[in-house]
Amino acid sequence: MLNLERLRTLDALARHGSVSGAAAGLHVTTSAVSQQMTKLEREVGQQLLAKNGRGVRLTDAGRLLAEHAARILSQVALAQADLEEQRGKAVGELRISAFPTAMRGLLPATLAALRAEHPGLRVGCHELEPSPGVSAVVRGDIDMAVVLDWYNKPLPIPDGLIKAPLLDDPADIAMPAAHPLADRSEVDLEEFADDEWITWAEGEFCHEWLMFTLRGKGIEPRIAHRAEEHHTQLALVAASLGVCVAPQLGRDPMPTGVRTVPVRHRVRRHVYVVWRADADRRPSVRAAAEALRAAGAGLR
């Protein structure tokens, strides 16, 4: 009989493409992955992995069994959801990811509410940017992801995921207090054509949005500094090193010497949570979605 945990290891290998990636996704060591695969090969009597340079690849038999493993694990997830639904209580383990400002601005209230209302539920949270969060939900590495997109640039959501809105997050422009536009009640993005910008890492969804938006207005942005966290960006603004986009979620406290001014044509992020459709009946997923909505409503 095929061992479920070994099938889960094979599925992780197929999804991540490497032993190290599978180990990271399963939160085990690489030697544990190798041991599980050796045992699985003995069980099925066929070679499932072959050397590929310094790594490994799935053989034809490995790919065939991995396809079955994905379907089996999906059915197991459905069975777990059905059992949890029948029990009617949010219990067990739930894994949630959130992008950094949501981790700061939404997750503390959400986790506190879940602990108070559902003491049998163990929730673990992980900080992930939107695209990696969506991918982790698709792979089954986490159960739910709090993600975002922008008013003019949606985040692609694959089929098989459910999406629930949490809040709209207005974003202002943060600038040094001595900036010529700091005392304005509203600004236009075009007015910052000659400013240096502080932005996110190359390739990040929010950085790509900023480049897309500014270039759409005929501005070729001058990127001075990059920082992952908004509070780091704001510290650079406070040092008069540039301007940045400053969403309101998780923004306070503001550093001394920084002014935030709304954009005339409002700039907003849409914040929502996604989970797999095969987990939709789980009371723990429903409870977490409701707690997230309540935390979002409390910020409006």
Coordinates of N, CA and C in Angstrom, one line a residue, residues 89-273:
K89 N -16.5 22.5 14.2 CA -15.7 23.4 15.0 C -14.4 23.7 14.3
A90 N -13.9 24.9 14.5 CA -12.6 25.4 14.0 C -11.5 24.8 14.9
V91 N -10.9 23.7 14.5 CA -9.9 23.1 15.4 C -8.8 22.7 14.4
G92 N -7.7 22.1 15.1 CA -6.6 21.7 14.3 C -5.6 22.8 14.0
E93 N -4.9 22.7 12.8 CA -3.9 23.6 12.4 C -4.3 24.4 11.2
L94 N -4.0 25.6 11.2 CA -4.2 26.5 10.0 C -3.0 27.3 9.7
R95 N -2.6 27.4 8.5 CA -1.4 28.2 8.1 C -1.8 29.3 7.2
I96 N -1.4 30.6 7.7 CA -1.8 31.8 6.9 C -0.5 32.6 6.6
S97 N -0.5 33.1 5.4 CA 0.6 34.0 5.0 C 0.0 35.4 4.8
A98 N 0.9 36.4 4.9 CA 0.4 37.8 4.6 C 1.6 38.6 4.2
F99 N 1.4 39.6 3.3 CA 2.5 40.5 2.9 C 2.8 41.4 4.1
P100 N 4.0 42.0 4.1 CA 4.5 42.6 5.4 C 3.6 43.6 6.1
T101 N 3.0 44.6 5.3 CA 2.1 45.5 6.0 C 0.8 44.9 6.5
A102 N 0.3 43.9 5.9 CA -0.8 43.2 6.4 C -0.4 42.3 7.6
M103 N 0.8 41.8 7.6 CA 1.3 41.1 8.8 C 1.3 42.0 10.0
R104 N 1.6 43.3 9.8 CA 1.7 44.2 10.8 C 0.3 44.8 11.2
G105 N -0.5 45.1 10.1 CA -1.7 45.9 10.3 C -3.0 45.0 10.5
L106 N -3.0 43.8 10.0 CA -4.1 42.9 10.1 C -4.0 41.7 11.0
L107 N -2.8 41.0 10.9 CA -2.7 39.7 11.5 C -2.8 39.7 13.0
P108 N -2.2 40.7 13.7 CA -2.3 40.7 15.2 C -3.7 40.6 15.7
A109 N -4.6 41.5 15.2 CA -6.0 41.4 15.6 C -6.7 40.2 15.2
T110 N -6.4 39.7 14.0 CA -7.0 38.4 13.5 C -6.6 37.3 14.4
L111 N -5.3 37.1 14.7 CA -4.8 36.0 15.5 C -5.3 36.0 16.9
A112 N -5.4 37.2 17.5 CA -6.0 37.4 18.8 C -7.4 37.0 18.9
A113 N -8.2 37.4 17.9 CA -9.6 37.0 17.8 C -9.8 35.5 17.7
L114 N -9.0 34.9 16.8 CA -9.1 33.4 16.6 C -8.7 32.7 17.9
R115 N -7.7 33.1 18.6 CA -7.3 32.5 19.8 C -8.4 32.6 20.9
A116 N -9.1 33.7 21.0 CA -10.1 33.9 22.0 C -11.4 33.1 21.6
E117 N -11.7 33.1 20.3 CA -13.0 32.5 19.9 C -12.9 31.0 19.6
H118 N -11.7 30.5 19.2 CA -11.5 29.2 18.8 C -10.2 28.6 19.4
P119 N -10.3 28.3 20.7 CA -9.1 27.9 21.4 C -8.5 26.6 20.9
G120 N -9.3 25.8 20.2 CA -8.8 24.5 19.7 C -8.1 24.6 18.4
L121 N -8.0 25.9 17.8 CA -7.4 26.1 16.5 C -6.0 26.7 16.7
R122 N -5.0 26.0 16.1 CA -3.6 26.5 16.2 C -3.3 27.1 14.8
V123 N -3.0 28.4 14.9 CA -2.7 29.2 13.7 C -1.2 29.6 13.6
G124 N -0.6 29.3 12.5 CA 0.8 29.7 12.2 C 0.8 30.7 11.1
C125 N 1.5 31.8 11.3 CA 1.6 32.8 10.2 C 3.0 32.9 9.6
H126 N 3.0 33.2 8.3 CA 4.3 33.4 7.6 C 4.2 34.7 6.8
E127 N 5.3 35.4 6.7 CA 5.3 36.6 6.0 C 5.8 36.3 4.5
L128 N 4.9 36.5 3.6 CA 5.2 36.3 2.2 C 4.6 37.4 1.3
E129 N 5.3 37.8 0.3 CA 4.8 38.8 -0.7 C 3.6 38.1 -1.4
P130 N 2.8 38.9 -2.1 CA 1.5 38.4 -2.7 C 1.7 37.2 -3.7
S131 N 2.6 37.4 -4.6 CA 2.8 36.3 -5.6 C 3.3 35.0 -5.0
P132 N 4.3 35.0 -4.2 CA 4.7 33.8 -3.5 C 3.6 33.2 -2.6
G133 N 2.8 34.1 -2.0 CA 1.7 33.6 -1.1 C 0.7 32.9 -1.9
V134 N 0.3 33.4 -3.1 CA -0.6 32.7 -4.0 C -0.1 31.3 -4.4
S135 N 1.2 31.3 -4.8 CA 1.8 30.1 -5.2 C 1.9 29.0 -4.0
A136 N 2.1 29.5 -2.8 CA 2.1 28.6 -1.7 C 0.8 28.0 -1.4
V137 N -0.3 28.8 -1.6 CA -1.6 28.2 -1.5 C -1.9 27.2 -2.5
V138 N -1.6 27.5 -3.8 CA -1.8 26.5 -4.9 C -1.0 25.2 -4.6
R139 N 0.2 25.3 -4.1 CA 1.0 24.1 -3.8 C 0.5 23.4 -2.6
G140 N -0.3 24.0 -1.7 CA -0.7 23.4 -0.5 C 0.2 23.6 0.7
D141 N 1.3 24.5 0.5 CA 2.2 24.7 1.6 C 1.6 25.5 2.7
I142 N 0.6 26.4 2.4 CA -0.1 27.1 3.4 C -1.6 27.0 3.0
D143 N -2.5 27.4 3.9 CA -3.9 27.2 3.7 C -4.6 28.5 3.2
M144 N -4.1 29.7 3.6 CA -4.7 30.9 3.2 C -3.6 32.0 3.0
A145 N -3.8 32.9 2.1 CA -2.8 34.0 1.9 C -3.5 35.3 1.8
V146 N -3.1 36.3 2.6 CA -3.5 37.6 2.5 C -2.7 38.3 1.5
V147 N -3.3 38.8 0.4 CA -2.5 39.3 -0.8 C -3.1 40.7 -1.2
L148 N -2.5 41.3 -2.2 CA -3.0 42.6 -2.6 C -2.9 42.7 -4.1
D149 N -3.6 43.6 -4.7 CA -3.3 44.2 -6.0 C -3.6 45.7 -6.0
W150 N -3.4 46.3 -7.1 CA -3.6 47.8 -7.2 C -4.7 48.1 -8.0
Y151 N -5.3 49.3 -7.9 CA -6.5 49.7 -8.6 C -6.3 49.6 -10.1
N152 N -5.1 49.7 -10.6 CA -4.9 49.6 -12.1 C -4.0 48.5 -12.5
K153 N -3.7 47.5 -11.6 CA -2.9 46.4 -11.9 C -3.3 45.2 -11.1
P154 N -4.2 44.3 -11.6 CA -4.6 43.2 -10.8 C -3.6 42.1 -10.6
L155 N -3.7 41.4 -9.5 CA -2.8 40.2 -9.3 C -3.4 39.0 -9.9
P156 N -2.7 38.2 -10.8 CA -3.3 37.0 -11.4 C -3.6 36.0 -10.3
I157 N -4.8 35.5 -10.3 CA -5.3 34.4 -9.3 C -5.6 33.2 -10.1
P158 N -4.9 32.1 -9.9 CA -5.2 30.9 -10.7 C -6.6 30.3 -10.4
D159 N -7.1 29.5 -11.3 CA -8.3 28.8 -11.1 C -8.2 27.8 -9.9
G160 N -9.3 27.6 -9.2 CA -9.2 26.7 -8.1 C -9.0 27.4 -6.8
L161 N -8.9 28.7 -6.8 CA -8.8 29.5 -5.6 C -10.0 30.3 -5.4
I162 N -10.4 30.5 -4.1 CA -11.5 31.4 -3.7 C -10.9 32.7 -3.2
K163 N -11.5 33.8 -3.6 CA -10.9 35.2 -3.2 C -12.0 35.9 -2.5
A164 N -11.7 36.5 -1.3 CA -12.6 37.2 -0.5 C -12.0 38.6 -0.2
P165 N -12.7 39.7 -0.5 CA -12.1 41.0 -0.2 C -12.1 41.3 1.3
L166 N -11.1 42.1 1.7 CA -10.9 42.5 3.1 C -11.1 44.0 3.3
L167 N -10.4 44.8 2.5 CA -10.5 46.2 2.6 C -9.8 46.8 1.4
D168 N -10.1 48.1 1.1 CA -9.3 49.0 0.2 C -8.4 49.8 1.0
D169 N -7.1 49.9 0.6 CA -6.1 50.5 1.4 C -5.6 51.8 0.6
P170 N -6.0 53.0 1.0 CA -5.5 54.2 0.3 C -4.0 54.3 0.5
A171 N -3.4 54.8 -0.6 CA -1.9 55.1 -0.5 C -1.6 56.6 -0.8
D172 N -0.8 57.2 0.0 CA -0.4 58.6 -0.3 C 1.0 58.6 -0.8
I173 N 1.5 59.8 -1.0 CA 2.9 60.0 -1.3 C 3.6 60.6 -0.1
A174 N 4.6 59.9 0.4 CA 5.4 60.4 1.5 C 6.6 61.1 1.0
M175 N 6.9 62.3 1.6 CA 8.0 63.1 1.2 C 8.6 63.8 2.4
P176 N 9.8 64.3 2.3 CA 10.4 65.0 3.5 C 9.6 66.3 3.8
A177 N 9.6 66.7 5.0 CA 8.8 67.8 5.5 C 9.1 69.1 4.7
A178 N 10.4 69.2 4.3 CA 10.8 70.4 3.6 C 10.6 70.3 2.1
H179 N 9.9 69.3 1.6 CA 9.6 69.2 0.2 C 8.7 70.3 -0.3
P180 N 8.8 70.8 -1.5 CA 8.0 71.9 -1.9 C 6.5 71.6 -1.9
L181 N 6.1 70.3 -2.0 CA 4.7 69.9 -2.1 C 4.2 69.4 -0.7
A182 N 5.0 69.5 0.3 CA 4.6 68.9 1.6 C 3.4 69.5 2.2
D183 N 3.1 70.8 1.9 CA 1.9 71.5 2.6 C 0.7 71.4 1.7
R184 N 0.7 70.7 0.6 CA -0.4 70.6 -0.3 C -1.5 69.7 0.3
S185 N -2.8 69.9 -0.1 CA -3.8 69.0 0.4 C -3.9 67.8 -0.6
E186 N -3.5 67.9 -1.8 CA -3.5 66.9 -2.8 C -2.3 67.1 -3.8
V187 N -1.9 66.0 -4.4 CA -0.8 66.1 -5.4 C -1.2 65.2 -6.6
D188 N -0.5 65.5 -7.7 CA -0.6 64.6 -8.9 C 0.8 63.9 -9.0
L189 N 0.7 62.6 -9.4 CA 2.0 61.9 -9.6 C 2.9 62.6 -10.5
E190 N 2.4 63.2 -11.6 CA 3.2 63.9 -12.5 C 4.1 65.0 -11.9
E191 N 3.7 65.5 -10.7 CA 4.5 66.5 -10.1 C 5.8 66.0 -9.5
F192 N 6.0 64.7 -9.5 CA 7.2 64.1 -8.9 C 8.1 63.6 -10.0
A193 N 8.0 64.1 -11.2 CA 8.8 63.6 -12.3 C 10.3 63.8 -12.1
D194 N 10.6 64.8 -11.3 CA 12.1 65.1 -11.1 C 12.6 64.6 -9.8
D195 N 11.7 63.9 -9.0 CA 12.1 63.4 -7.7 C 12.8 62.1 -7.8
E196 N 13.6 61.8 -6.8 CA 14.2 60.4 -6.7 C 13.2 59.6 -5.9
W197 N 13.0 58.3 -6.3 CA 12.0 57.5 -5.6 C 12.7 56.4 -4.8
I198 N 12.0 56.1 -3.7 CA 12.4 54.9 -2.9 C 11.4 53.8 -3.1
T199 N 11.8 52.7 -3.5 CA 10.8 51.7 -4.0 C 11.2 50.3 -3.4
W200 N 10.5 49.3 -3.8 CA 10.7 47.9 -3.4 C 11.7 47.2 -4.2
A201 N 12.0 46.0 -3.9 CA 13.0 45.2 -4.6 C 12.6 45.0 -6.1
E202 N 13.6 44.9 -7.0 CA 13.4 44.6 -8.4 C 12.6 43.3 -8.5
G203 N 11.5 43.3 -9.3 CA 10.7 42.2 -9.6 C 9.5 42.0 -8.6
E204 N 9.5 42.7 -7.5 CA 8.4 42.6 -6.6 C 7.1 43.2 -7.2
F205 N 6.0 42.7 -6.9 CA 4.7 43.1 -7.5 C 4.5 44.6 -7.3
C206 N 4.7 45.2 -6.1 CA 4.5 46.6 -5.8 C 5.5 47.5 -6.6
H207 N 6.7 47.0 -6.8 CA 7.7 47.8 -7.6 C 7.3 47.8 -9.0
E208 N 6.9 46.7 -9.5 CA 6.4 46.6 -10.9 C 5.2 47.5 -11.1
W209 N 4.3 47.5 -10.1 CA 3.1 48.4 -10.2 C 3.6 49.9 -10.3
L210 N 4.6 50.3 -9.5 CA 5.0 51.7 -9.5 C 5.6 52.1 -10.8
M211 N 6.5 51.2 -11.3 CA 7.1 51.5 -12.6 C 6.0 51.6 -13.7
F212 N 5.0 50.6 -13.7 CA 3.9 50.6 -14.7 C 3.1 51.9 -14.6
T213 N 2.8 52.4 -13.4 CA 2.0 53.5 -13.2 C 2.7 54.8 -13.6
L214 N 3.9 55.0 -13.1 CA 4.7 56.2 -13.5 C 4.9 56.3 -15.0
R215 N 5.4 55.2 -15.5 CA 5.6 55.2 -17.0 C 4.4 55.5 -17.8
G216 N 3.2 55.0 -17.3 CA 2.0 55.3 -17.9 C 1.6 56.8 -17.9
K217 N 2.2 57.5 -17.0 CA 2.0 59.0 -17.0 C 3.2 59.7 -17.6
G218 N 4.0 59.0 -18.4 CA 5.1 59.7 -19.1 C 6.3 60.0 -18.2
I219 N 6.4 59.3 -17.1 CA 7.5 59.6 -16.1 C 8.5 58.4 -16.2
E220 N 9.7 58.6 -16.4 CA 10.7 57.6 -16.3 C 11.3 57.7 -14.9
P221 N 10.9 56.9 -13.9 CA 11.3 57.1 -12.5 C 12.8 57.0 -12.3
R222 N 13.3 57.9 -11.4 CA 14.7 57.8 -11.0 C 14.7 57.1 -9.6
I223 N 15.2 55.8 -9.6 CA 15.2 55.0 -8.5 C 16.4 55.3 -7.7
A224 N 16.3 55.8 -6.5 CA 17.5 56.1 -5.6 C 17.8 54.9 -4.7
H225 N 16.8 54.4 -4.1 CA 17.0 53.3 -3.0 C 15.9 52.3 -3.1
R226 N 16.2 51.1 -2.6 CA 15.2 50.0 -2.5 C 15.2 49.5 -1.1
A227 N 14.0 49.2 -0.6 CA 13.8 48.6 0.7 C 12.5 47.8 0.7
E228 N 12.6 46.6 1.4 CA 11.4 45.8 1.4 C 10.3 46.3 2.3
E229 N 10.6 46.9 3.4 CA 9.6 47.3 4.4 C 9.3 48.7 4.2
H230 N 8.0 49.1 4.4 CA 7.6 50.5 4.3 C 8.2 51.4 5.3
H231 N 8.4 50.8 6.5 CA 9.0 51.7 7.6 C 10.4 52.0 7.3
T232 N 11.1 51.1 6.6 CA 12.5 51.4 6.1 C 12.4 52.5 5.1
Q233 N 11.5 52.4 4.1 CA 11.3 53.4 3.1 C 11.1 54.8 3.7
L234 N 10.2 54.8 4.7 CA 9.8 56.0 5.4 C 11.0 56.6 6.1
A235 N 11.9 55.8 6.7 CA 13.1 56.3 7.3 C 14.0 57.0 6.3
L236 N 14.1 56.4 5.1 CA 14.9 57.0 4.1 C 14.3 58.3 3.6
V237 N 12.9 58.4 3.6 CA 12.3 59.7 3.3 C 12.6 60.7 4.3
A238 N 12.5 60.3 5.6 CA 12.8 61.2 6.7 C 14.2 61.8 6.6
A239 N 15.1 61.0 6.0 CA 16.5 61.5 5.8 C 16.7 62.3 4.6
S240 N 15.5 62.7 3.9 CA 15.5 63.5 2.7 C 16.2 62.9 1.5
L241 N 16.0 61.5 1.4 CA 16.7 60.8 0.4 C 15.8 60.4 -0.8
G242 N 14.6 60.9 -0.7 CA 13.6 60.6 -1.8 C 12.2 60.6 -1.4
V243 N 11.3 60.2 -2.3 CA 9.9 60.1 -1.9 C 9.5 58.7 -2.2
C244 N 8.3 58.3 -1.6 CA 7.8 56.9 -1.8 C 6.3 56.9 -1.7
V245 N 5.8 55.8 -2.1 CA 4.3 55.5 -2.0 C 4.1 55.0 -0.6
A246 N 3.1 55.5 0.2 CA 2.9 55.1 1.6 C 1.5 54.7 1.8
P247 N 1.2 53.4 1.6 CA -0.1 52.9 2.0 C -0.4 53.1 3.4
Q248 N -1.7 53.2 3.8 CA -2.1 53.5 5.1 C -2.0 52.3 6.1
L249 N -2.3 51.1 5.5 CA -2.3 49.9 6.3 C -0.9 49.7 6.9
G250 N -0.9 49.5 8.3 CA 0.3 49.3 9.0 C 1.4 50.4 9.0
R251 N 0.9 51.6 8.6 CA 1.9 52.7 8.4 C 2.4 53.3 9.7
D252 N 1.5 53.5 10.7 CA 1.8 54.2 11.9 C 2.8 53.4 12.8
P253 N 3.6 54.0 13.6 CA 3.8 55.5 13.7 C 4.7 56.0 12.6
M254 N 4.4 57.3 12.2 CA 5.1 57.9 11.1 C 6.4 58.5 11.8
P255 N 7.5 58.4 11.1 CA 8.7 59.0 11.6 C 8.7 60.6 11.5
T256 N 9.4 61.2 12.4 CA 9.5 62.7 12.4 C 10.1 63.1 11.1
G257 N 9.6 64.2 10.6 CA 10.2 64.8 9.4 C 9.6 64.3 8.1
V258 N 8.5 63.5 8.1 CA 7.9 63.0 6.9 C 6.4 63.5 6.8
R259 N 6.0 63.9 5.6 CA 4.7 64.4 5.4 C 4.1 63.4 4.3
T260 N 2.8 63.1 4.5 CA 2.1 62.2 3.5 C 0.9 63.1 3.0
V261 N 0.8 63.0 1.6 CA -0.2 63.8 0.9 C -1.0 62.9 0.0
P262 N -2.3 62.9 0.0 CA -3.1 62.1 -0.9 C -2.9 62.5 -2.4
V263 N -3.0 61.5 -3.2 CA -3.0 61.7 -4.7 C -4.4 62.1 -5.1
R264 N -4.4 63.1 -6.0 CA -5.7 63.7 -6.5 C -6.6 62.6 -7.0
H265 N -6.1 61.8 -7.9 CA -6.9 60.6 -8.4 C -6.4 59.4 -7.6
R266 N -7.3 59.1 -6.7 CA -6.9 58.2 -5.5 C -6.2 57.0 -6.0
V267 N -5.1 56.7 -5.2 CA -4.3 55.5 -5.4 C -4.7 54.5 -4.3
R268 N -5.1 53.3 -4.7 CA -5.6 52.3 -3.7 C -5.0 51.0 -4.0
R269 N -4.8 50.2 -2.9 CA -4.5 48.8 -3.0 C -5.8 48.1 -2.5
H270 N -6.1 47.0 -3.2 CA -7.2 46.1 -2.8 C -6.5 44.9 -2.1
V271 N -7.0 44.7 -0.8 CA -6.5 43.7 0.0 C -7.5 42.6 0.1
Y272 N -7.1 41.3 -0.1 CA -8.0 40.2 0.0 C -7.3 39.0 0.5
V273 N -8.1 37.9 0.8 CA -7.5 36.6 1.2 C -8.0 35.6 0.2

